[in-house]
Steps between C-alpha positions, in 0.01 A plus 500: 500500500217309472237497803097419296390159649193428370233231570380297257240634225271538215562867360791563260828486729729529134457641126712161373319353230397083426812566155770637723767265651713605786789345670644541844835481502705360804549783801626534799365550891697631720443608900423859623653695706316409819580151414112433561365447142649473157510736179376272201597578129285486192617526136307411191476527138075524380512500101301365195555340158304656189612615116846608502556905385725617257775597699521181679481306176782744380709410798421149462691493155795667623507198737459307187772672377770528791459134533547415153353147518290322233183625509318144588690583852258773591177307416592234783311460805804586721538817358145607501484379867839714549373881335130463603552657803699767334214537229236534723325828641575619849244574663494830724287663748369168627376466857646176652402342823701223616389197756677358762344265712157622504553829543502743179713778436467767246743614382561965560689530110378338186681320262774769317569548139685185486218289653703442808308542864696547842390501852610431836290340787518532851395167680499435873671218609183284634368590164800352342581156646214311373545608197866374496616214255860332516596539108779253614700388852665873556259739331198612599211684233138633441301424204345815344196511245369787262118518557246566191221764559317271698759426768587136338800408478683419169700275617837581460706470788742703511860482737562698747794369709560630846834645569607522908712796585789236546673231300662479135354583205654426152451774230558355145537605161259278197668529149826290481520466890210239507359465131726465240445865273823644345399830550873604338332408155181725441354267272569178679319662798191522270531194369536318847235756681176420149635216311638243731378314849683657807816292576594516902902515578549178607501438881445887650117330583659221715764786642213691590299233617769454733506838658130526530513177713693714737273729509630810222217647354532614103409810315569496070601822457554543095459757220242256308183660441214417722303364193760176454392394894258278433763310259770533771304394793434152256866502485552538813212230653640216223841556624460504866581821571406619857167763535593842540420840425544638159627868361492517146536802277187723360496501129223629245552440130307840426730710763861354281617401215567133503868562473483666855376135620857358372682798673374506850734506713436421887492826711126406620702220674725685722236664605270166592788412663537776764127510579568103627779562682293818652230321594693226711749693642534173710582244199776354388511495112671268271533654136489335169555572150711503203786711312320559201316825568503724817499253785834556614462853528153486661592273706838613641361863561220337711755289721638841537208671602398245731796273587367358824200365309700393156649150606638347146467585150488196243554628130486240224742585254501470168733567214402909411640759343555704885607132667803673660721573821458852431141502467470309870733704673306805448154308565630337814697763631505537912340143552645252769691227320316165427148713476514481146477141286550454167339142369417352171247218615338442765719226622756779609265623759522327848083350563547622806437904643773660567552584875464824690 
């Protein structure tokens, strides 16, 4: 928990330096206990370009290599833009302090191996109203900022959207649920994740767009690496897809071999997953995802575990190797009839929630 607020000063309030960039990635706030204040989440990534070591340049041709396209493909700006972030040097041990309003926070942990930084802040309500924007007719969020040793801000806005203890929340898959990825084929994924623009399924933004306007709140749950957010959120913005909080999967180059990249598979999810449906015991939770991976599994153990808060389960599906009757028995075993919906566009889903 996070409790320094600090006026505004001169001295030193961080260690970041004027080379190192740092996103905030979109978080969630979500009321205490005493219903009286709110808990506020903070997640970034602080990191910084410079000459590229030998074992990332070794990794970087067994990317070559895995891909197998001409080698003119890797001197584009797309796929520079695409592996800088995985190129680049995470920094660790920094001290962040975050603004919010005008009130600055620092931050108790610095930034882990990974360059990541967490923290969680406890605002009053009076503290937090003014501070309130409307990030569109049914959702309500704060604007954070990463401060610079000074206490300036840098400028970067990040999300946090504000969750009540009630209403519906939709929890969706990324790859081949809303961007096209074929994450069947290892080397397509590459392809479509360095050497070509991120292609949207066709209308899951206007579905969405649809259930936000009735107030369901979104969280991208997905076993992408956190360093591919920045392209996503583009994605995502260009598209129309509704705000929402993001939970993406850590990845270093230097802690796996590149293979282990291709091989992921999504048990970070299920437990993403649970923590949500935890934290808003309250909720009702709409699920979406695909048949290409895990999601039927994750999902249909989580309707188990919490079937009062598990409404409906959308999974695209698509023609794979485990696309079976078999396969969906055993995922959706014990689940009321007509919870689970198989759809292969987004023109098989009804634009409108499902009721209570």
């Amino acid at each position: 928990m996070l409790s320094r607020v600090l006026p505004r000063r001169t001295d030193s309030l961080t260690n970041l330096q004027a080379d190192e960039q740092v996103v905030l990635f979109p978080t969630i706030g979500y009321r205490s206990a005493d219903g009286r204040g709110w808990h506020v989440q903070v997640h970034g990534d602080v990191f910084s370009q410079g000459p590229i070591g030998l074992g990332k340049r070794f990794l970087l041709k067994l990317l070559q290599r895995l891909i197998k396209a001409p080698a003119d493909a890797f001197q584009s700006e797309l796929f520079r833009y695409r592996v800088q972030r995985f190129l680049a040097k995470d920094e660790a041990g920094k001290q962040m302090a975050v603004k919010l309003g005008e009130n600055i926070y620092v931050l108790p942990k610095r930034s882990r191996k990974n360059g990541h930084f967490l923290g969680t802040l406890r605002l009053d309500e009076q503290h937090l109203l003014p501070l309130v924007m409307a990030a569109s007719p049914t959702q309500l969020q704060l604007a954070l900022d990463v401060c610079n040793a000074q206490g300036d801000g840098l400028g970067l806005h990040g999300q946090v959207h504000l969750i009540e203890p009630e209403g519906v929340s939709v929890i969706s898959d990324i790859d081949d649920t809303l961007k096209h990825s074929n994450v069947i084929c290892r080397r397509t994924l590459l392809t479509n994740t360095f050497l070509k623009e991120f292609e949207p399924i066709v209308g899951m933004a206007q579905l969405f767009q649809a259930w936000e306007a009735q107030g369901a709140a979104f969280h991208y749950v997905s076993s992408c690496p956190w360093q591919l957010y920045q392209h996503l959120q583009a994605l995502f913005g260009a598209s129309g897809f509704p705000g929402g909080s993001f939970h993406l999967r850590a990845f270093r180059l230097r802690d796996h071999l590149l293979r282990k990249l291709l091989l992921m598979r999504r048990s970070g999810k299920a437990v993403v997953i649970h923590s949500l449906l935890k934290l808003f015991p309250k909720r009702r939770f709409i699920l979406v995802g695909d048949n290409v991976e895990a999601d039927p599994e994750i999902y249909g153990a989580a309707a188990r575990h919490f079937p009062d808060q598990v409404q409906q389960i959308y999974i695209r599906s698509l023609s794979v190797p485990r696309h079976d009757p078999a396969r969906y028995a055993a995922a959706f075993r014990g689940l009321r009839p007509g919870m689970v919906r198989m759809f292969t566009s987004a023109s098989d889903i009804a634009h409108e929630l499902p009721p209570r």
